[in-house]
């Protein structure tokens, strides 16, 4: 890897994670980030590591990938925290998926059956049993699924740690540096065009999240089918007497929309998220905030008294089948690592480990094979 | 007035307004502001000039004072805007007080009868007639009272204009300068004590809003009965198709709490406010924001789609009878202009004109006589 020049387009957790692993292996890595590093979906995310809660019957390959990434999280946290010399707020308390109205409970029971069929580690709880685990849950919670292995990490801390570890390993970073074009000559990527001119590279990695489809130079059929999916979120400050420790997710058969509540180690309680197909719009809208508060309030009534300390929106990089686009492309020396949609934080370790291995060895692992661009 | 030294404690609209008038008359005025100028209640306020909507059967002197201040607003705006060379966003479109549920309408009818008995300029409207004036009102609005003379001003612009006009007239300002003590010798105020030492003055004016009771040096019986009353607020950005022009206020017999919506000339829609007795706490709380949104949403459903652009809290200077404390005190050369509670912006002109006249002439006008400290 010595002296191998790598350009990564996108400085989110995916680009930073791959960059860190490659820089560690001795490559000369440069990240071009259109804005500020780690301030896109990496910053906006909830940080849930929830393969079970996000599992869907139509997405079994994704569930497998997610479980493999989750399994590598402890190793990832150890490696990253020791290199960056900081905590990334990994919490292993688990997740409670709760039902409130009778219709929610039917839906919850349906999900539980699916999880059992898939052999996932889940436990059915009565409302009372759920409240014994999280005392702040509403008395109207009628049932819950406990997912002990669905954990969480503080994604903003992870961005900081990745940036630090990446730079300690000699990785170069250009912020506010948009890649206008990927330069392809005779079927081989040779570098990128930025405002500062042509930057040559041995390998180019596209990790630009929801902006991945906007970079020119690619043949029409190779433009990754990735679009922005807006999410609105907010954070409360937990206080004595209302300190939640599990991730809480609601299932809602009807109104209001489902929400999640993610308690951080620093006392922040992150609540999300709307799912809106509005292009690159990032306005914070009354209806979104109202529904989030409504949904969270139904789950944990005591949040009514908590300070609202932050509101924000983010854009998820949604692909056309909700799964990421990973690995080799028909263009030599051009690799994709984008379209992680709702699972970017969860899938960061597997993406960073597998893509860096691919660059180092040229060998495609079985794990990422189902996620090549050519599946579309 | 030449060379007369005046110290004003508090750089909100009241202190600035009085200071401007006195500096204009030739006095040497210095304002000591504990924080940043005009960033207390002056900044947090809704800016409604609503003597009618705020009228209460037990507060007829206050209603009279409010009406007199409102009557002087056009003159005040002309004078201030021409000196400061900027707009202060005065709008004369009027106010609609609306009822939604049947119980609200009973309450609205009761208020209407009171307003008529008091000879106020009000008009009863059907829900349909109210929607003809403001098309964005909910179809569930059943009735409204139109108060054509209840106007509004942009209080943040007014702060800017007052500061500018005050300084153009030679007024001195010390920000982040807390007055620790009012110095009284032989029954006469001789100046104030700040971190920089003793500052002598011919006249001291206490205009420190909800902090007025915290300044030492006053005899127990003279500590103004003023306390902070917290209000939470938010601002939306109006858009094409939902541009409100009247101030809208809801009357709510039951849940949720009454709210007001104040459309600014720059397209901001200010929504307020909670009323909370929590001392100097200024946390923005989930429940407050939720109820404000709920109440505003009931009145104007289309706000659901508008961007939320700001949230804030403020502390009203509430006196023990809701009316301001104005004029002379038992201490020679010490004047009070504080405790304006919900009506500080409305009462700024009358306070500034009357208090500056009092300082200049020594004569107490009939207008402010009912508001002396000795009424308690």
XYZ file of C-alpha atoms in Angstrom:
752
model
C 0.000 0.000 0.000
C 2.993 2.296 0.437
C 2.687 5.359 -1.773
C -0.649 4.220 -3.182
C -2.699 7.382 -3.749
C -6.333 7.168 -2.675
C -8.944 9.886 -3.117
C -12.154 9.609 -1.132
C -15.092 11.785 -2.118
C -17.050 12.582 1.041
C -15.945 13.189 4.632
C -18.766 11.526 6.539
C -18.309 8.496 8.797
C -18.065 6.226 5.747
C -15.337 8.232 4.023
C -13.486 8.874 7.274
C -13.769 5.232 8.346
C -12.392 3.884 5.071
C -9.768 6.620 4.980
C -8.613 5.842 8.489
C -8.224 2.135 7.748
C -6.352 2.819 4.503
C -4.082 5.473 6.012
C -3.299 3.007 8.776
C -2.306 0.481 6.106
C 0.157 3.003 4.687
C -1.755 4.526 1.779
C -1.619 8.236 0.922
C -5.264 9.130 1.459
C -6.947 12.433 0.648
C -10.581 13.157 1.486
C -12.466 15.853 -0.413
C -15.511 17.012 1.543
C -17.965 19.425 -0.085
C -18.885 21.036 3.250
C -17.630 20.583 6.745
C -16.352 17.158 7.707
C -18.955 14.857 9.255
C -21.730 17.442 9.210
C -24.094 15.622 6.854
C -26.029 12.501 7.775
C -23.155 11.456 10.082
C -23.890 14.379 12.315
C -27.684 14.304 12.025
C -28.120 10.600 12.745
C -29.616 9.052 15.858
C -26.707 6.643 16.279
C -28.854 3.569 16.811
C -27.169 0.253 16.105
C -30.422 -1.555 15.541
C -30.388 -4.353 12.998
C -33.391 -5.965 14.654
C -35.530 -2.867 15.038
C -34.726 -1.916 11.435
C -35.226 -5.462 10.097
C -37.642 -5.929 7.232
C -38.806 -9.177 5.644
C -37.819 -7.923 2.182
C -34.295 -6.974 3.219
C -32.649 -10.134 4.490
C -29.250 -9.458 2.896
C -29.242 -6.086 4.578
C -30.151 -7.666 7.913
C -27.200 -10.039 7.540
C -24.826 -7.187 6.679
C -26.178 -5.162 9.603
C -25.708 -8.031 12.025
C -22.160 -8.537 10.826
C -21.406 -4.855 11.285
C -22.939 -4.882 14.757
C -20.815 -7.903 15.654
C -17.705 -5.947 14.737
C -18.717 -2.884 16.769
C -16.904 -3.788 20.010
C -13.637 -4.302 18.085
C -14.281 -1.060 16.149
C -14.957 0.916 19.335
C -11.827 -0.441 21.020
C -9.613 0.320 18.051
C -11.060 3.775 17.425
C -11.215 4.883 21.053
C -7.657 3.812 21.721
C -6.285 5.534 18.613
C -8.326 8.710 19.062
C -8.000 8.653 22.838
C -11.626 9.574 23.391
C -14.951 7.899 24.099
C -17.485 7.553 21.309
C -20.370 6.955 23.715
C -21.067 3.336 22.818
C -23.944 2.018 24.949
C -25.001 -1.611 25.176
C -28.204 -1.236 27.200
C -30.317 -2.443 24.320
C -33.575 -1.370 22.747
C -37.222 -1.590 23.743
C -39.760 -1.483 20.927
C -43.008 -0.505 22.579
C -46.687 -0.586 21.716
C -49.210 1.823 23.179
C -52.621 1.440 21.575
C -54.187 -2.026 21.034
C -53.494 -1.781 17.289
C -49.824 -1.149 18.020
C -49.693 -4.348 20.002
C -51.027 -6.373 17.082
C -48.320 -4.870 14.932
C -45.719 -5.526 17.593
C -46.814 -9.160 17.855
C -46.478 -9.504 14.089
C -42.931 -8.094 14.218
C -42.071 -10.406 17.112
C -43.133 -13.451 15.119
C -40.978 -12.304 12.207
C -37.969 -11.727 14.470
C -38.390 -15.191 15.972
C -38.655 -16.758 12.510
C -35.403 -14.998 11.614
C -33.747 -16.368 14.735
C -33.097 -12.930 16.215
C -32.464 -12.349 19.879
C -35.745 -10.871 21.091
C -37.897 -11.112 24.190
C -41.609 -10.355 24.558
C -42.484 -8.179 27.534
C -45.739 -7.073 29.097
C -46.181 -3.343 29.624
C -45.463 -3.864 33.308
C -42.251 -5.770 32.579
C -41.155 -3.024 30.174
C -41.749 -0.391 32.878
C -39.642 -2.406 35.280
C -36.750 -1.896 32.850
C -37.554 1.743 32.018
C -39.589 3.345 34.760
C -40.328 6.446 32.686
C -42.409 4.542 30.120
C -46.058 5.539 29.892
C -48.590 3.544 31.916
C -50.376 3.078 28.582
C -47.546 0.965 27.164
C -49.203 -2.403 26.712
C -46.342 -4.542 25.434
C -42.757 -4.385 24.265
C -40.093 -6.299 22.403
C -36.724 -6.218 24.076
C -33.745 -6.327 21.680
C -30.815 -6.651 24.017
C -28.308 -6.594 21.192
C -29.573 -3.405 19.485
C -27.126 -0.867 20.885
C -26.174 2.745 20.180
C -23.208 5.023 19.703
C -22.847 8.791 19.834
C -22.366 9.474 16.132
C -21.089 13.016 16.654
C -18.373 11.735 18.953
C -17.623 9.029 16.389
C -17.094 11.702 13.730
C -14.644 13.515 15.993
C -12.806 10.332 16.856
C -12.604 9.202 13.232
C -11.312 12.569 12.103
C -8.682 12.554 14.809
C -7.605 8.951 14.172
C -7.559 9.554 10.416
C -5.349 12.609 10.710
C -3.049 10.943 13.249
C -2.446 8.280 10.616
C -1.459 10.948 8.114
C -4.751 11.234 6.225
C -5.226 14.505 4.320
C -8.492 16.415 4.391
C -9.815 19.179 2.159
C -13.025 20.692 3.495
C -15.299 22.892 1.397
C -13.748 21.167 -1.568
C -16.395 19.908 -3.988
C -15.480 17.206 -6.435
C -17.017 18.377 -9.692
C -16.126 15.356 -11.756
C -14.661 11.897 -11.559
C -12.109 11.674 -14.363
C -12.321 8.449 -16.357
C -9.892 7.539 -19.128
C -10.258 4.339 -21.137
C -12.528 2.750 -18.559
C -10.247 3.606 -15.660
C -10.710 6.284 -13.003
C -7.571 8.413 -12.880
C -8.571 11.063 -10.382
C -11.037 13.861 -9.727
C -11.581 17.427 -10.822
C -12.032 20.039 -8.078
C -11.978 23.833 -8.107
C -8.212 23.508 -7.635
C -7.812 21.434 -10.790
C -7.150 17.766 -11.524
C -6.136 15.543 -8.628
C -4.697 12.234 -9.733
C -5.213 9.009 -7.775
C -4.622 5.277 -8.011
C -8.049 4.581 -6.555
C -11.135 6.814 -6.204
C -13.794 5.996 -3.623
C -17.223 7.565 -3.881
C -18.618 8.034 -0.362
C -20.584 11.229 -0.832
C -23.865 10.052 0.712
C -26.964 11.725 -0.703
C -24.791 13.914 -2.942
C -23.261 10.865 -4.680
C -25.512 11.127 -7.741
C -24.532 14.746 -8.346
C -20.922 14.235 -9.341
C -20.383 14.324 -13.075
C -18.126 12.231 -15.261
C -19.912 8.921 -14.698
C -21.675 7.044 -17.500
C -25.463 7.297 -17.090
C -25.798 3.663 -15.988
C -23.218 4.118 -13.273
C -24.796 7.059 -11.497
C -25.622 5.582 -8.096
C -29.387 5.598 -7.420
C -29.055 7.606 -4.206
C -31.381 10.424 -3.135
C -31.780 12.592 -0.026
C -34.468 11.526 2.440
C -35.102 14.279 4.942
C -35.360 13.617 8.661
C -36.235 16.111 11.370
C -34.928 15.569 14.872
C -34.581 17.163 18.267
C -32.703 16.717 21.502
C -33.865 17.133 25.087
C -31.794 17.313 28.235
C -32.573 14.500 30.658
C -32.837 15.338 34.322
C -32.779 13.621 37.685
C -35.819 11.372 37.918
C -36.099 10.920 34.177
C -32.917 9.233 33.071
C -33.643 6.700 30.365
C -30.934 4.173 29.542
C -32.390 1.934 26.800
C -33.125 3.061 23.290
C -36.924 3.289 23.049
C -38.770 2.924 19.770
C -42.482 3.129 19.264
C -44.519 1.092 16.852
C -47.546 3.031 15.739
C -50.300 1.408 13.768
C -52.019 4.781 13.400
C -51.405 8.377 14.499
C -48.897 9.828 15.446
C -45.886 8.520 13.581
C -43.391 6.144 15.194
C -40.479 7.757 16.980
C -37.316 6.720 18.723
C -35.713 8.087 21.875
C -31.964 7.602 22.193
C -30.378 8.454 25.561
C -26.783 9.631 25.303
C -24.196 9.161 28.015
C -23.970 12.958 28.403
C -27.669 13.213 29.326
C -28.973 14.256 25.907
C -32.093 12.471 24.748
C -32.201 12.390 20.950
C -35.670 12.069 19.416
C -36.324 11.287 15.780
C -37.233 11.207 13.048
C -39.502 12.179 10.230
C -39.029 10.523 6.817
C -39.716 12.989 4.028
C -39.110 12.869 0.295
C -38.439 16.550 -0.288
C -35.169 16.568 -2.175
C -32.447 18.668 -0.594
C -34.871 20.728 1.497
C -33.622 20.945 5.085
C -36.180 23.281 6.638
C -37.262 22.438 10.131
C -41.043 22.307 9.872
C -43.666 22.862 12.561
C -45.531 19.664 11.726
C -42.418 17.518 12.053
C -41.447 18.897 15.439
C -45.023 18.700 16.646
C -45.421 15.057 15.662
C -42.057 14.054 17.120
C -42.939 15.660 20.429
C -46.377 14.096 20.332
C -45.006 10.627 19.633
C -42.272 10.889 22.256
C -44.685 12.290 24.807
C -47.004 9.300 24.340
C -44.106 6.929 25.005
C -42.519 8.811 27.916
C -44.928 11.409 29.324
C -42.309 12.940 31.636
C -40.421 14.429 28.691
C -43.043 17.187 28.896
C -40.929 18.809 31.609
C -37.545 18.466 29.902
C -35.641 21.285 28.211
C -35.555 21.236 24.427
C -31.910 21.930 23.662
C -31.564 21.388 19.933
C -33.548 20.884 16.753
C -32.082 19.887 13.406
C -32.702 18.207 10.096
C -30.577 15.837 8.081
C -30.596 14.095 4.725
C -30.294 10.327 4.663
C -28.601 8.860 1.585
C -31.462 6.605 0.479
C -30.802 4.081 -2.266
C -33.562 2.644 -4.420
C -33.671 -0.608 -2.396
C -32.693 0.883 1.000
C -29.401 -1.044 0.998
C -25.955 0.483 0.528
C -23.975 0.376 -2.693
C -20.592 -1.131 -1.912
C -17.528 -2.298 -3.762
C -16.184 -2.449 -7.301
C -17.833 -0.833 -10.285
C -17.462 -1.403 -14.032
C -14.885 1.404 -13.976
C -11.440 0.219 -12.977
C -10.112 1.822 -9.765
C -13.471 3.358 -8.890
C -15.133 2.020 -5.746
C -18.513 2.877 -4.264
C -19.400 3.132 -0.591
C -22.633 5.076 -0.501
C -26.420 4.865 -0.106
C -26.407 3.685 3.531
C -29.822 5.295 4.121
C -30.967 4.733 7.745
C -28.050 2.469 8.649
C -24.914 4.491 7.995
C -23.694 4.550 11.574
C -24.464 0.864 12.096
C -22.755 -0.095 8.828
C -19.645 2.041 9.274
C -17.372 -0.698 10.699
C -18.229 -3.352 8.096
C -17.965 -0.764 5.311
C -14.636 0.591 6.521
C -13.135 -2.858 7.112
C -14.426 -4.455 3.916
C -13.773 -1.562 1.535
C -10.264 -1.002 2.869
C -9.588 -4.736 2.480
C -10.903 -4.581 -1.086
C -8.567 -1.669 -1.901
C -5.612 -3.389 -0.277
C -6.120 -6.867 -1.700
C -8.359 -6.424 -4.742
C -10.444 -9.333 -3.501
C -14.196 -8.999 -3.175
C -15.548 -10.561 0.007
C -18.799 -12.492 0.109
C -20.134 -10.058 2.637
C -20.336 -7.085 0.321
C -20.902 -8.975 -2.933
C -24.722 -8.625 -2.744
C -24.361 -4.850 -2.531
C -22.570 -4.104 -5.799
C -23.900 -1.420 -8.090
C -24.653 -4.023 -10.746
C -27.622 -5.373 -8.760
C -29.758 -2.524 -10.089
C -31.617 70.102 31.956
C -28.168 71.070 30.768
C -25.500 69.200 32.702
C -28.052 67.346 34.799
C -26.620 63.886 35.427
C -29.054 61.012 35.071
C -28.312 57.357 35.708
C -30.740 54.783 34.390
C -30.524 51.231 35.694
C -31.594 48.908 32.886
C -31.147 49.091 29.121
C -34.445 47.669 27.926
C -37.003 49.630 25.928
C -38.118 51.463 29.073
C -34.619 52.589 30.072
C -33.660 53.395 26.492
C -36.922 55.244 25.840
C -36.596 57.434 28.905
C -32.879 57.916 28.259
C -33.490 58.977 24.678
C -36.091 61.562 25.701
C -33.874 62.948 28.464
C -30.726 63.026 26.327
C -32.754 64.868 23.707
C -33.700 67.406 26.378
C -30.011 68.005 27.083
C -29.367 65.823 30.123
C -26.176 63.812 30.578
C -27.648 60.315 30.638
C -25.834 57.077 31.431
C -27.494 53.682 31.211
C -26.094 50.738 33.140
C -27.271 47.455 31.700
C -26.467 44.190 33.517
C -26.327 42.198 30.266
C -26.619 43.143 26.650
C -28.797 46.130 25.806
C -32.415 45.286 25.003
C -31.934 41.526 25.307
C -34.302 40.961 28.225
C -38.082 41.193 27.980
C -37.688 43.893 25.287
C -36.197 41.334 22.962
C -38.373 38.388 23.964
C -41.712 40.208 23.689
C -44.369 39.655 21.057
C -44.704 43.375 20.343
C -48.480 43.443 20.505
C -50.017 46.826 21.198
C -53.228 45.364 22.520
C -54.955 47.305 25.259
C -58.283 45.731 24.345
C -57.115 42.153 24.075
C -55.235 42.549 27.363
C -58.104 44.390 29.099
C -59.337 42.998 32.384
C -62.303 44.165 34.445
C -60.105 44.530 37.543
C -57.494 46.663 35.799
C -59.294 49.742 34.538
C -56.513 52.204 35.421
C -54.122 50.017 33.451
C -56.529 49.944 30.506
C -56.648 53.753 30.554
C -52.851 54.005 30.676
C -52.549 51.451 27.878
C -55.015 53.315 25.691
C -53.156 56.566 26.265
C -49.879 54.925 25.333
C -51.423 53.394 22.222
C -52.779 56.815 21.237
C -49.249 58.207 21.373
C -47.784 55.379 19.290
C -48.066 57.066 15.865
C -46.224 60.140 17.200
C -43.659 57.879 18.911
C -43.068 55.875 15.733
C -42.657 59.034 13.624
C -40.238 60.604 16.058
C -38.201 57.447 16.599
C -38.070 56.317 12.989
C -37.012 59.736 11.766
C -34.281 60.094 14.402
C -33.000 56.532 14.025
C -33.557 56.478 10.267
C -35.010 52.991 10.310
C -38.387 51.272 10.394
C -39.600 49.715 13.633
C -42.176 47.539 11.873
C -45.294 49.232 13.212
C -48.391 47.546 11.780
C -51.935 48.846 12.105
C -53.846 45.894 10.679
C -55.503 45.190 14.007
C -56.234 42.098 16.044
C -58.697 39.233 15.759
C -59.548 37.417 18.970
C -60.951 34.086 17.875
C -62.994 31.296 19.411
C -62.809 27.714 18.204
C -64.791 25.374 20.446
C -68.319 26.243 21.583
C -67.062 27.003 25.097
C -64.575 29.472 23.652
C -67.393 31.309 21.977
C -69.255 31.745 25.285
C -66.089 33.188 26.749
C -65.598 35.405 23.723
C -69.176 36.694 24.011
C -68.549 37.505 27.656
C -65.406 39.469 26.740
C -67.276 41.274 23.974
C -69.947 42.447 26.405
C -67.251 43.739 28.734
C -65.472 45.576 25.926
C -68.731 47.186 24.861
C -69.510 48.240 28.416
C -66.060 49.853 28.547
C -66.773 51.718 25.320
C -63.935 50.002 23.426
C -63.786 49.820 19.659
C -64.721 46.204 18.955
C -66.745 44.361 16.343
C -68.366 40.917 16.596
C -67.679 38.648 13.639
C -68.973 35.262 12.599
C -66.359 32.617 11.828
C -67.036 33.165 8.142
C -66.554 36.926 8.440
C -63.292 36.376 10.336
C -62.042 34.078 7.557
C -62.875 36.742 5.004
C -60.342 38.962 6.789
C -57.763 36.214 7.419
C -58.187 33.371 4.968
C -55.760 31.110 6.849
C -57.999 30.854 9.925
C -59.277 27.378 10.707
C -62.694 26.365 9.383
C -63.484 25.525 13.018
C -63.250 29.177 14.083
C -66.826 29.904 15.152
C -66.632 33.593 16.064
C -64.196 36.461 16.535
C -63.853 39.892 18.040
C -62.145 42.366 15.779
C -60.078 45.019 17.574
C -59.082 47.337 14.773
C -57.063 49.571 17.082
C -54.948 46.807 18.679
C -51.760 47.111 16.618
C -48.210 45.770 16.802
C -44.618 46.820 16.493
C -41.417 44.841 15.948
C -39.931 45.136 19.416
C -36.465 43.989 18.330
C -36.342 46.716 15.702
C -37.599 49.153 18.325
C -34.679 48.227 20.575
C -32.241 48.901 17.732
C -33.875 52.192 16.858
C -33.990 53.363 20.470
C -30.354 52.485 21.004
C -29.359 54.351 17.885
C -31.501 57.412 18.653
C -30.289 57.435 22.266
C -26.631 57.349 21.283
C -27.109 59.941 18.526
C -28.408 62.251 21.250
C -25.253 61.684 23.262
C -26.563 59.047 25.686
C -23.881 56.887 27.324
C -24.247 53.147 27.667
C -22.397 50.647 29.833
C -23.284 47.058 28.975
C -22.448 44.119 31.228
C -22.390 46.672 34.017
C -24.464 45.516 36.969
C -25.627 48.085 39.465
C -24.982 46.471 42.819
C -26.497 49.157 44.970
C -28.430 52.387 44.821
C -26.622 54.799 47.114
C -28.952 56.744 49.405
C -27.769 59.478 51.758
C -30.145 61.275 54.095
C -33.196 60.148 52.147
C -31.742 61.200 48.801
C -30.372 59.003 46.043
C -26.896 60.222 45.137
C -25.832 57.600 42.610
C -25.119 53.929 42.187
C -22.399 51.462 43.007
C -21.084 49.301 40.156
C -18.032 47.078 39.813
C -16.206 50.239 38.686
C -17.050 52.081 41.900
C -19.452 54.859 42.846
C -21.170 56.739 40.033
C -22.783 59.976 41.162
C -26.025 61.286 39.652
C -28.597 64.000 40.151
C -31.383 61.549 39.412
C -31.446 57.731 39.415
C -34.112 55.860 37.469
C -34.780 52.212 38.209
C -35.858 50.513 34.984
C -34.361 47.075 35.513
C -37.465 45.016 34.717
C -37.655 41.696 36.522
C -34.242 42.298 38.096
C -35.468 45.508 39.802
C -35.997 43.843 43.172
C -32.440 42.517 43.251
C -30.576 45.788 43.584
C -29.509 46.496 47.125
C -29.472 49.742 49.027
C -33.246 50.237 49.140
C -35.233 50.204 52.381
C -37.305 47.006 52.656
C -40.581 48.822 52.009
C -39.234 50.352 48.834
C -38.122 47.173 47.101
C -40.407 47.107 44.066
C -42.691 44.018 44.089
C -41.480 42.802 40.708
C -40.768 39.162 39.832
C -39.860 37.258 36.661
C -42.732 35.542 34.838
C -41.371 33.168 32.266
C -42.733 33.018 28.749
C -41.768 30.566 26.011
C -42.092 31.598 22.395
C -41.254 30.614 18.870
C -41.124 32.065 15.389
C -42.129 30.557 12.069
C -41.356 31.805 8.587
C -44.509 32.658 6.626
C -44.675 31.609 3.010
C -46.635 32.375 -0.122
C -50.224 31.300 0.434
C -50.037 31.662 4.190
C -49.314 35.315 4.820
C -51.273 36.507 7.847
C -51.556 40.260 8.379
C -53.658 40.678 11.539
C -52.543 39.741 15.013
C -54.511 36.613 15.926
C -55.258 35.657 19.507
C -57.154 32.628 20.675
C -59.499 32.473 23.602
C -59.520 29.000 25.085
C -62.024 27.959 27.669
C -60.263 24.628 28.040
C -57.256 22.851 26.510
C -54.831 23.888 24.985
C -53.779 27.248 26.369
C -54.533 30.499 24.533
C -51.898 31.673 22.103
C -51.200 34.656 19.911
C -49.770 34.814 16.397
C -48.061 38.060 15.431
C -47.086 38.481 11.770
C -44.036 40.679 11.255
C -43.415 42.762 8.163
C -40.344 40.629 7.391
C -42.452 37.444 7.158
C -41.726 36.101 10.622
C -44.737 34.804 12.518
C -44.165 35.116 16.252
C -46.138 32.697 18.425
C -46.455 33.006 22.189
C -46.553 32.547 25.019
C -46.559 30.437 28.111
C -46.946 32.109 31.507
C -44.891 30.348 34.132
C -43.934 31.230 37.683
C -40.515 29.619 37.795
C -38.261 32.405 39.017
C -35.314 33.150 36.776
C -35.451 29.788 34.980
C -35.244 30.335 31.222
C -35.159 26.753 29.966
C -37.112 26.063 26.826
C -39.360 23.159 27.806
C -40.944 20.503 25.608
C -44.408 21.023 27.074
C -44.361 24.750 26.378
C -43.331 24.375 22.755
C -45.783 21.539 22.261
C -48.723 23.511 23.642
C -47.836 26.638 21.669
C -47.688 24.659 18.454
C -50.906 22.877 19.339
C -52.729 26.117 20.086
C -51.433 27.891 16.991
C -52.187 24.893 14.820
C -55.818 24.887 15.985
C -56.144 28.547 15.013
C -54.272 28.413 11.691
C -53.859 24.809 10.506
C -51.572 25.769 7.629
C -48.737 26.635 10.023
C -48.116 22.882 10.048
C -46.116 23.346 6.835
C -44.105 26.392 7.916
C -40.450 26.363 8.955
C -39.728 26.819 12.640
C -36.929 29.373 12.651
C -36.467 30.322 16.282
C -37.420 29.337 19.810
C -36.740 31.416 22.907
C -37.816 32.238 26.415
C -38.097 35.537 28.211
C -38.872 36.870 31.660
C -41.691 39.372 32.011
C -41.302 41.877 34.853
C -44.536 41.059 36.678
C -45.665 43.342 39.485
C -47.989 42.201 42.233
C -51.013 43.849 40.578
C -49.894 43.428 36.925
C -49.536 47.204 36.510
C -46.245 49.082 36.188
C -44.602 51.021 38.974
C -44.003 54.542 37.739
C -42.827 57.847 39.089
C -41.522 59.332 42.309
C -40.634 57.332 45.379
C -40.191 58.297 49.041
C -36.477 58.690 48.244
C -35.624 62.048 46.729
C -34.163 61.843 43.191
C -35.048 58.176 42.814
C -37.645 57.362 40.186
C -39.180 54.020 39.263
C -40.159 52.827 35.806
C -40.500 49.085 36.139
C -42.917 46.155 36.463
C -44.528 46.545 33.038
C -45.320 42.804 32.939
C -47.092 41.903 29.651
C -47.371 45.492 28.451
C -43.842 46.847 28.305
C -43.761 47.441 24.584
C -47.230 48.987 24.563
C -46.411 51.224 27.535
C -43.002 52.389 26.329
C -44.149 55.699 24.772
C -46.260 56.834 27.722
C -43.540 55.757 30.160
C -40.770 57.486 28.238
C -42.747 60.698 27.707
C -44.182 60.905 31.219
C -41.066 59.921 33.154
C -38.853 62.261 31.149
C -41.365 65.069 31.765
C -41.333 64.240 35.470
C -37.536 64.445 35.571
C -37.509 67.690 33.612
C -40.317 69.497 35.429
C -40.690 67.706 38.757
C -44.428 67.678 38.200
C -46.385 64.461 38.549
C -48.982 63.988 35.828
C -52.420 62.569 36.512
C -51.698 59.815 34.047
C -49.021 58.095 36.082
C -50.244 59.078 39.554
C -52.196 55.788 40.012
C -49.013 53.819 39.388
C -46.792 55.100 42.172
C -45.000 52.632 44.390
C -47.007 53.831 47.390
C -50.153 52.091 46.106
C -48.874 48.817 47.529
